[in-house]
Amino acid sequence: MKGLKRKTPYLLLLLVIPLLAVVYQFLNNRSHKAVDISTSIDQAIPFLSIFIIPYILWYAYMFCYLIYFCFKDTKVYLKTLLLIVIAELICFVIYFFFQTTVPRQTLVGDHFLNDLVQWIYTKDRPFNCFPSIHVLTTFAVMLASLHIKNKHLVNTLCIHISGSVIIISTLFVKQHVIFDMIGSMFLVTFLYGISFELLTLRIREKSETVYVKNK
């Protein structure tokens, strides 16, 4: 209980994600000369409605692991959340000036999985696709998890296997295309290198310099 009280101020920072979602919805309702950047590879990828399940489970994946990071290593949690916020803001700028679209699947048959796909199609218009926020946030969690120490093997496998399935699900339910996925992973890798590697290296160098001087 004491741990929860201590972490509550940090957990409240998660409210920034719903705020970002409001901005996304505003941009998603704005169709501005959207460009189709799909390739022949995307056309060859089959539509598999079963992948709507991991696609929807992305919401639980992101929030659950961010909360897990908060309790396990608050510094990693804060860095990850900051990485996601900055990356999404960059996405919003791209969406505003370079809007893309994805040709959607014509749904045939009346069953539960197709109903879920249709629900997503209704809630999320086929705009604001490059880069993919689904891929962006998932990949950010996967990379950040590398800095969480003493993870159980099962937890490590769950983070990376379920994350990978979520990423490819965006292609199989025709919500995104290959370039959306690549763009997101490139952006996250770039920001990850700055927030987790470069800044950590500089802090370590400063600490060592202070240590040598004091010695």
PDB file of C-alpha atoms in Angstrom:
ATOM      1  CA  MET A   1       0.000   0.000   0.000  1.00  0.00           C
ATOM      2  CA  LYS A   2       2.870   2.367   0.810  1.00  0.00           C
ATOM      3  CA  GLY A   3       4.418   1.570  -2.555  1.00  0.00           C
ATOM      4  CA  LEU A   4       1.160   2.440  -4.312  1.00  0.00           C
ATOM      5  CA  LYS A   5       0.920   5.798  -2.519  1.00  0.00           C
ATOM      6  CA  ARG A   6       4.514   6.568  -3.427  1.00  0.00           C
ATOM      7  CA  LYS A   7       3.967   5.710  -7.097  1.00  0.00           C
ATOM      8  CA  THR A   8       0.561   7.394  -7.489  1.00  0.00           C
ATOM      9  CA  PRO A   9       1.952  10.801  -8.614  1.00  0.00           C
ATOM     10  CA  TYR A  10       3.950   9.026 -11.318  1.00  0.00           C
ATOM     11  CA  LEU A  11       1.007   6.870 -12.375  1.00  0.00           C
ATOM     12  CA  LEU A  12      -1.137   9.983 -12.808  1.00  0.00           C
ATOM     13  CA  LEU A  13       1.200  10.977 -15.633  1.00  0.00           C
ATOM     14  CA  LEU A  14      -0.480   8.229 -17.672  1.00  0.00           C
ATOM     15  CA  LEU A  15      -3.393  10.642 -18.100  1.00  0.00           C
ATOM     16  CA  VAL A  16      -1.338  12.290 -20.821  1.00  0.00           C
ATOM     17  CA  ILE A  17      -2.116   9.312 -23.078  1.00  0.00           C
ATOM     18  CA  PRO A  18      -5.900   9.942 -23.209  1.00  0.00           C
ATOM     19  CA  LEU A  19      -5.098  13.607 -23.884  1.00  0.00           C
ATOM     20  CA  LEU A  20      -2.945  12.578 -26.831  1.00  0.00           C
ATOM     21  CA  ALA A  21      -5.808  10.381 -28.028  1.00  0.00           C
ATOM     22  CA  VAL A  22      -8.052  13.466 -28.186  1.00  0.00           C
ATOM     23  CA  VAL A  23      -5.543  15.186 -30.468  1.00  0.00           C
ATOM     24  CA  TYR A  24      -5.344  12.044 -32.592  1.00  0.00           C
ATOM     25  CA  GLN A  25      -9.121  11.948 -33.010  1.00  0.00           C
ATOM     26  CA  PHE A  26      -9.158  15.572 -34.085  1.00  0.00           C
ATOM     27  CA  LEU A  27      -6.571  14.854 -36.786  1.00  0.00           C
ATOM     28  CA  ASN A  28      -8.283  11.578 -37.718  1.00  0.00           C
ATOM     29  CA  ASN A  29     -11.486  13.414 -38.582  1.00  0.00           C
ATOM     30  CA  ARG A  30      -9.589  15.696 -40.907  1.00  0.00           C
ATOM     31  CA  SER A  31      -9.173  14.249 -44.397  1.00  0.00           C
ATOM     32  CA  HIS A  32      -6.581  16.313 -46.235  1.00  0.00           C
ATOM     33  CA  LYS A  33      -5.381  14.869 -49.550  1.00  0.00           C
ATOM     34  CA  ALA A  34      -4.515  11.527 -47.972  1.00  0.00           C
ATOM     35  CA  VAL A  35      -1.905   9.524 -49.890  1.00  0.00           C
ATOM     36  CA  ASP A  36      -1.894   5.747 -50.328  1.00  0.00           C
ATOM     37  CA  ILE A  37       1.666   4.465 -49.711  1.00  0.00           C
ATOM     38  CA  SER A  38       0.824   0.760 -49.804  1.00  0.00           C
ATOM     39  CA  THR A  39       3.023  -1.552 -51.874  1.00  0.00           C
ATOM     40  CA  SER A  40       2.631  -4.856 -53.687  1.00  0.00           C
ATOM     41  CA  ILE A  41       3.874  -6.542 -50.510  1.00  0.00           C
ATOM     42  CA  ASP A  42       0.964  -5.043 -48.580  1.00  0.00           C
ATOM     43  CA  GLN A  43      -1.438  -6.271 -51.219  1.00  0.00           C
ATOM     44  CA  ALA A  44       0.027  -9.770 -50.868  1.00  0.00           C
ATOM     45  CA  ILE A  45      -0.487  -9.793 -47.083  1.00  0.00           C
ATOM     46  CA  PRO A  46      -3.790 -11.598 -46.421  1.00  0.00           C
ATOM     47  CA  PHE A  47      -6.559 -10.126 -44.330  1.00  0.00           C
ATOM     48  CA  LEU A  48      -6.908 -12.261 -41.204  1.00  0.00           C
ATOM     49  CA  SER A  49      -9.670 -11.114 -38.880  1.00  0.00           C
ATOM     50  CA  ILE A  50      -8.252 -13.189 -35.997  1.00  0.00           C
ATOM     51  CA  PHE A  51      -5.516 -10.555 -35.633  1.00  0.00           C
ATOM     52  CA  ILE A  52      -8.084  -8.004 -34.495  1.00  0.00           C
ATOM     53  CA  ILE A  53      -7.744  -9.583 -31.041  1.00  0.00           C
ATOM     54  CA  PRO A  54      -4.066  -8.668 -30.480  1.00  0.00           C
ATOM     55  CA  TYR A  55      -4.746  -5.357 -32.236  1.00  0.00           C
ATOM     56  CA  ILE A  56      -7.342  -4.465 -29.594  1.00  0.00           C
ATOM     57  CA  LEU A  57      -5.269  -5.942 -26.750  1.00  0.00           C
ATOM     58  CA  TRP A  58      -2.668  -3.262 -27.556  1.00  0.00           C
ATOM     59  CA  TYR A  59      -4.493  -0.937 -25.150  1.00  0.00           C
ATOM     60  CA  ALA A  60      -4.036  -3.340 -22.227  1.00  0.00           C
ATOM     61  CA  TYR A  61      -0.471  -4.170 -23.310  1.00  0.00           C
ATOM     62  CA  MET A  62       0.645  -0.543 -23.276  1.00  0.00           C
ATOM     63  CA  PHE A  63      -0.972   0.496 -19.989  1.00  0.00           C
ATOM     64  CA  CYS A  64      -0.162  -2.713 -18.099  1.00  0.00           C
ATOM     65  CA  TYR A  65       3.511  -2.634 -18.996  1.00  0.00           C
ATOM     66  CA  LEU A  66       3.873   1.077 -18.324  1.00  0.00           C
ATOM     67  CA  ILE A  67       2.392   0.479 -14.864  1.00  0.00           C
ATOM     68  CA  TYR A  68       4.741  -2.497 -14.453  1.00  0.00           C
ATOM     69  CA  PHE A  69       7.701  -0.281 -15.400  1.00  0.00           C
ATOM     70  CA  CYS A  70       6.586   2.321 -12.866  1.00  0.00           C
ATOM     71  CA  PHE A  71       6.738  -0.139  -9.990  1.00  0.00           C
ATOM     72  CA  LYS A  72       9.811  -1.969 -11.246  1.00  0.00           C
ATOM     73  CA  ASP A  73      11.982   1.010 -12.262  1.00  0.00           C
ATOM     74  CA  THR A  74      10.502   4.507 -12.145  1.00  0.00           C
ATOM     75  CA  LYS A  75      13.313   6.012 -14.226  1.00  0.00           C
ATOM     76  CA  VAL A  76      12.651   3.579 -17.067  1.00  0.00           C
ATOM     77  CA  TYR A  77       8.930   4.309 -16.765  1.00  0.00           C
ATOM     78  CA  LEU A  78       9.436   8.074 -17.017  1.00  0.00           C
ATOM     79  CA  LYS A  79      11.828   7.746 -19.949  1.00  0.00           C
ATOM     80  CA  THR A  80       9.436   5.424 -21.767  1.00  0.00           C
ATOM     81  CA  LEU A  81       6.456   7.698 -21.209  1.00  0.00           C
ATOM     82  CA  LEU A  82       8.451  10.726 -22.354  1.00  0.00           C
ATOM     83  CA  LEU A  83       9.628   8.811 -25.425  1.00  0.00           C
ATOM     84  CA  ILE A  84       6.039   7.896 -26.311  1.00  0.00           C
ATOM     85  CA  VAL A  85       4.763  11.451 -25.817  1.00  0.00           C
ATOM     86  CA  ILE A  86       7.501  13.020 -27.955  1.00  0.00           C
ATOM     87  CA  ALA A  87       7.106  10.351 -30.647  1.00  0.00           C
ATOM     88  CA  GLU A  88       3.335  10.838 -30.808  1.00  0.00           C
ATOM     89  CA  LEU A  89       3.702  14.617 -31.036  1.00  0.00           C
ATOM     90  CA  ILE A  90       6.064  14.112 -33.978  1.00  0.00           C
ATOM     91  CA  CYS A  91       3.456  11.795 -35.524  1.00  0.00           C
ATOM     92  CA  PHE A  92       0.786  14.462 -35.117  1.00  0.00           C
ATOM     93  CA  VAL A  93       2.925  16.968 -37.025  1.00  0.00           C
ATOM     94  CA  ILE A  94       3.394  14.406 -39.798  1.00  0.00           C
ATOM     95  CA  TYR A  95      -0.339  13.635 -39.849  1.00  0.00           C
ATOM     96  CA  PHE A  96      -1.113  17.327 -40.213  1.00  0.00           C
ATOM     97  CA  PHE A  97       1.201  17.936 -43.161  1.00  0.00           C
ATOM     98  CA  PHE A  98       1.428  14.482 -44.765  1.00  0.00           C
ATOM     99  CA  GLN A  99      -1.718  12.445 -44.264  1.00  0.00           C
ATOM    100  CA  THR A 100      -1.783   8.887 -45.550  1.00  0.00           C
ATOM    101  CA  THR A 101      -4.567   6.360 -45.972  1.00  0.00           C
ATOM    102  CA  VAL A 102      -4.883   2.574 -46.110  1.00  0.00           C
ATOM    103  CA  PRO A 103      -7.198   0.670 -48.469  1.00  0.00           C
ATOM    104  CA  ARG A 104      -9.477  -1.299 -46.186  1.00  0.00           C
ATOM    105  CA  GLN A 105     -10.734  -4.814 -46.513  1.00  0.00           C
ATOM    106  CA  THR A 106     -14.278  -5.462 -47.655  1.00  0.00           C
ATOM    107  CA  LEU A 107     -15.709  -7.567 -44.866  1.00  0.00           C
ATOM    108  CA  VAL A 108     -17.511 -10.696 -45.980  1.00  0.00           C
ATOM    109  CA  GLY A 109     -19.538 -12.760 -43.547  1.00  0.00           C
ATOM    110  CA  ASP A 110     -21.303 -11.942 -40.327  1.00  0.00           C
ATOM    111  CA  HIS A 111     -19.332 -13.249 -37.368  1.00  0.00           C
ATOM    112  CA  PHE A 112     -17.794 -11.974 -34.153  1.00  0.00           C
ATOM    113  CA  LEU A 113     -14.288 -11.257 -35.458  1.00  0.00           C
ATOM    114  CA  ASN A 114     -15.580  -9.336 -38.467  1.00  0.00           C
ATOM    115  CA  ASP A 115     -17.835  -7.373 -36.118  1.00  0.00           C
ATOM    116  CA  LEU A 116     -14.773  -6.392 -34.085  1.00  0.00           C
ATOM    117  CA  VAL A 117     -12.940  -5.327 -37.230  1.00  0.00           C
ATOM    118  CA  GLN A 118     -15.927  -3.283 -38.354  1.00  0.00           C
ATOM    119  CA  TRP A 119     -16.080  -1.663 -34.926  1.00  0.00           C
ATOM    120  CA  ILE A 120     -12.442  -0.610 -35.225  1.00  0.00           C
ATOM    121  CA  TYR A 121     -12.994   0.604 -38.798  1.00  0.00           C
ATOM    122  CA  THR A 122     -15.919   2.707 -37.566  1.00  0.00           C
ATOM    123  CA  LYS A 123     -14.053   4.199 -34.607  1.00  0.00           C
ATOM    124  CA  ASP A 124     -10.797   4.820 -36.458  1.00  0.00           C
ATOM    125  CA  ARG A 125     -10.997   6.332 -39.929  1.00  0.00           C
ATOM    126  CA  PRO A 126      -8.354   5.161 -42.456  1.00  0.00           C
ATOM    127  CA  PHE A 127      -6.198   8.257 -42.051  1.00  0.00           C
ATOM    128  CA  ASN A 128      -3.185   9.190 -39.888  1.00  0.00           C
ATOM    129  CA  CYS A 129      -1.428   5.952 -40.722  1.00  0.00           C
ATOM    130  CA  PHE A 130       2.230   6.902 -41.193  1.00  0.00           C
ATOM    131  CA  PRO A 131       3.840   6.338 -38.739  1.00  0.00           C
ATOM    132  CA  SER A 132       1.680   3.847 -36.829  1.00  0.00           C
ATOM    133  CA  ILE A 133       1.043   4.770 -33.191  1.00  0.00           C
ATOM    134  CA  HIS A 134       0.140   1.138 -32.481  1.00  0.00           C
ATOM    135  CA  VAL A 135       3.594   0.049 -33.630  1.00  0.00           C
ATOM    136  CA  LEU A 136       5.318   3.085 -32.121  1.00  0.00           C
ATOM    137  CA  THR A 137       4.088   2.567 -28.554  1.00  0.00           C
ATOM    138  CA  THR A 138       4.483  -1.216 -28.662  1.00  0.00           C
ATOM    139  CA  PHE A 139       8.055  -1.034 -29.934  1.00  0.00           C
ATOM    140  CA  ALA A 140       8.878   1.637 -27.340  1.00  0.00           C
ATOM    141  CA  VAL A 141       7.736  -0.715 -24.564  1.00  0.00           C
ATOM    142  CA  MET A 142       9.716  -3.605 -26.060  1.00  0.00           C
ATOM    143  CA  LEU A 143      12.943  -1.582 -26.220  1.00  0.00           C
ATOM    144  CA  ALA A 144      12.479   0.001 -22.797  1.00  0.00           C
ATOM    145  CA  SER A 145      11.918  -3.429 -21.232  1.00  0.00           C
ATOM    146  CA  LEU A 146      15.557  -4.228 -21.983  1.00  0.00           C
ATOM    147  CA  HIS A 147      16.460  -1.848 -19.143  1.00  0.00           C
ATOM    148  CA  ILE A 148      14.233  -3.556 -16.576  1.00  0.00           C
ATOM    149  CA  LYS A 149      16.461  -5.764 -14.456  1.00  0.00           C
ATOM    150  CA  ASN A 150      15.614  -9.089 -12.850  1.00  0.00           C
ATOM    151  CA  LYS A 151      12.663  -9.850 -15.110  1.00  0.00           C
ATOM    152  CA  HIS A 152      11.308 -13.372 -15.092  1.00  0.00           C
ATOM    153  CA  LEU A 153      11.943 -15.249 -18.336  1.00  0.00           C
ATOM    154  CA  VAL A 154       8.203 -15.700 -18.882  1.00  0.00           C
ATOM    155  CA  ASN A 155       7.671 -11.948 -18.521  1.00  0.00           C
ATOM    156  CA  THR A 156      10.464 -11.225 -20.992  1.00  0.00           C
ATOM    157  CA  LEU A 157       8.997 -13.635 -23.532  1.00  0.00           C
ATOM    158  CA  CYS A 158       5.511 -12.209 -23.017  1.00  0.00           C
ATOM    159  CA  ILE A 159       6.678  -8.629 -23.616  1.00  0.00           C
ATOM    160  CA  HIS A 160       8.447  -9.439 -26.868  1.00  0.00           C
ATOM    161  CA  ILE A 161       6.228 -12.156 -28.319  1.00  0.00           C
ATOM    162  CA  SER A 162       2.929 -10.382 -27.613  1.00  0.00           C
ATOM    163  CA  GLY A 163       4.482  -7.081 -28.735  1.00  0.00           C
ATOM    164  CA  SER A 164       5.600  -8.615 -32.025  1.00  0.00           C
ATOM    165  CA  VAL A 165       2.137 -10.094 -32.613  1.00  0.00           C
ATOM    166  CA  ILE A 166       0.530  -6.703 -31.948  1.00  0.00           C
ATOM    167  CA  ILE A 167       2.879  -5.052 -34.450  1.00  0.00           C
ATOM    168  CA  ILE A 168       2.148  -7.501 -37.264  1.00  0.00           C
ATOM    169  CA  SER A 169      -1.570  -7.447 -36.440  1.00  0.00           C
ATOM    170  CA  THR A 170      -1.699  -3.894 -37.818  1.00  0.00           C
ATOM    171  CA  LEU A 171      -0.854  -5.325 -41.243  1.00  0.00           C
ATOM    172  CA  PHE A 172      -3.187  -8.326 -41.150  1.00  0.00           C
ATOM    173  CA  VAL A 173      -6.269  -6.285 -40.227  1.00  0.00           C
ATOM    174  CA  LYS A 174      -5.388  -3.691 -42.901  1.00  0.00           C
ATOM    175  CA  GLN A 175      -5.049  -0.805 -40.491  1.00  0.00           C
ATOM    176  CA  HIS A 176      -1.485  -0.079 -41.604  1.00  0.00           C
ATOM    177  CA  VAL A 177       1.041  -0.858 -44.316  1.00  0.00           C
ATOM    178  CA  ILE A 178       4.711  -1.842 -44.307  1.00  0.00           C
ATOM    179  CA  PHE A 179       5.986   1.747 -44.487  1.00  0.00           C
ATOM    180  CA  ASP A 180       3.821   2.710 -41.490  1.00  0.00           C
ATOM    181  CA  MET A 181       5.491  -0.023 -39.461  1.00  0.00           C
ATOM    182  CA  ILE A 182       9.019   0.783 -40.638  1.00  0.00           C
ATOM    183  CA  GLY A 183       8.525   4.514 -40.042  1.00  0.00           C
ATOM    184  CA  SER A 184       7.368   3.934 -36.474  1.00  0.00           C
ATOM    185  CA  MET A 185      10.220   1.587 -35.625  1.00  0.00           C
ATOM    186  CA  PHE A 186      12.781   3.983 -37.107  1.00  0.00           C
ATOM    187  CA  LEU A 187      11.357   6.931 -35.155  1.00  0.00           C
ATOM    188  CA  VAL A 188      11.257   5.007 -31.864  1.00  0.00           C
ATOM    189  CA  THR A 189      14.778   3.659 -32.369  1.00  0.00           C
ATOM    190  CA  PHE A 190      16.078   7.178 -32.982  1.00  0.00           C
ATOM    191  CA  LEU A 191      14.366   8.636 -29.895  1.00  0.00           C
ATOM    192  CA  TYR A 192      15.286   5.588 -27.830  1.00  0.00           C
ATOM    193  CA  GLY A 193      18.933   6.105 -28.716  1.00  0.00           C
ATOM    194  CA  ILE A 194      18.727   9.670 -27.424  1.00  0.00           C
ATOM    195  CA  SER A 195      16.692   9.089 -24.258  1.00  0.00           C
ATOM    196  CA  PHE A 196      18.072   5.737 -23.119  1.00  0.00           C
ATOM    197  CA  GLU A 197      21.547   5.475 -24.575  1.00  0.00           C
ATOM    198  CA  LEU A 198      23.007   8.939 -25.234  1.00  0.00           C
ATOM    199  CA  LEU A 199      21.658  10.649 -22.101  1.00  0.00           C
ATOM    200  CA  THR A 200      22.547   7.655 -19.923  1.00  0.00           C
ATOM    201  CA  LEU A 201      26.083   7.671 -21.336  1.00  0.00           C
ATOM    202  CA  ARG A 202      26.508  11.394 -20.625  1.00  0.00           C
ATOM    203  CA  ILE A 203      25.193  11.046 -17.069  1.00  0.00           C
ATOM    204  CA  ARG A 204      27.587   8.165 -16.496  1.00  0.00           C
ATOM    205  CA  GLU A 205      30.513  10.159 -17.871  1.00  0.00           C
ATOM    206  CA  LYS A 206      29.678  13.133 -15.617  1.00  0.00           C
ATOM    207  CA  SER A 207      29.385  10.844 -12.587  1.00  0.00           C
ATOM    208  CA  GLU A 208      32.763   9.284 -13.341  1.00  0.00           C
ATOM    209  CA  THR A 209      34.318  12.739 -13.792  1.00  0.00           C
ATOM    210  CA  VAL A 210      32.972  13.904 -10.430  1.00  0.00           C
ATOM    211  CA  TYR A 211      34.184  10.694  -8.825  1.00  0.00           C
ATOM    212  CA  VAL A 212      37.714  11.143 -10.208  1.00  0.00           C
ATOM    213  CA  LYS A 213      37.825  14.773  -9.034  1.00  0.00           C
ATOM    214  CA  ASN A 214      36.664  13.865  -5.551  1.00  0.00           C
ATOM    215  CA  LYS A 215      39.170  11.066  -5.417  1.00  0.00           C
TER     216      LYS A 215
END
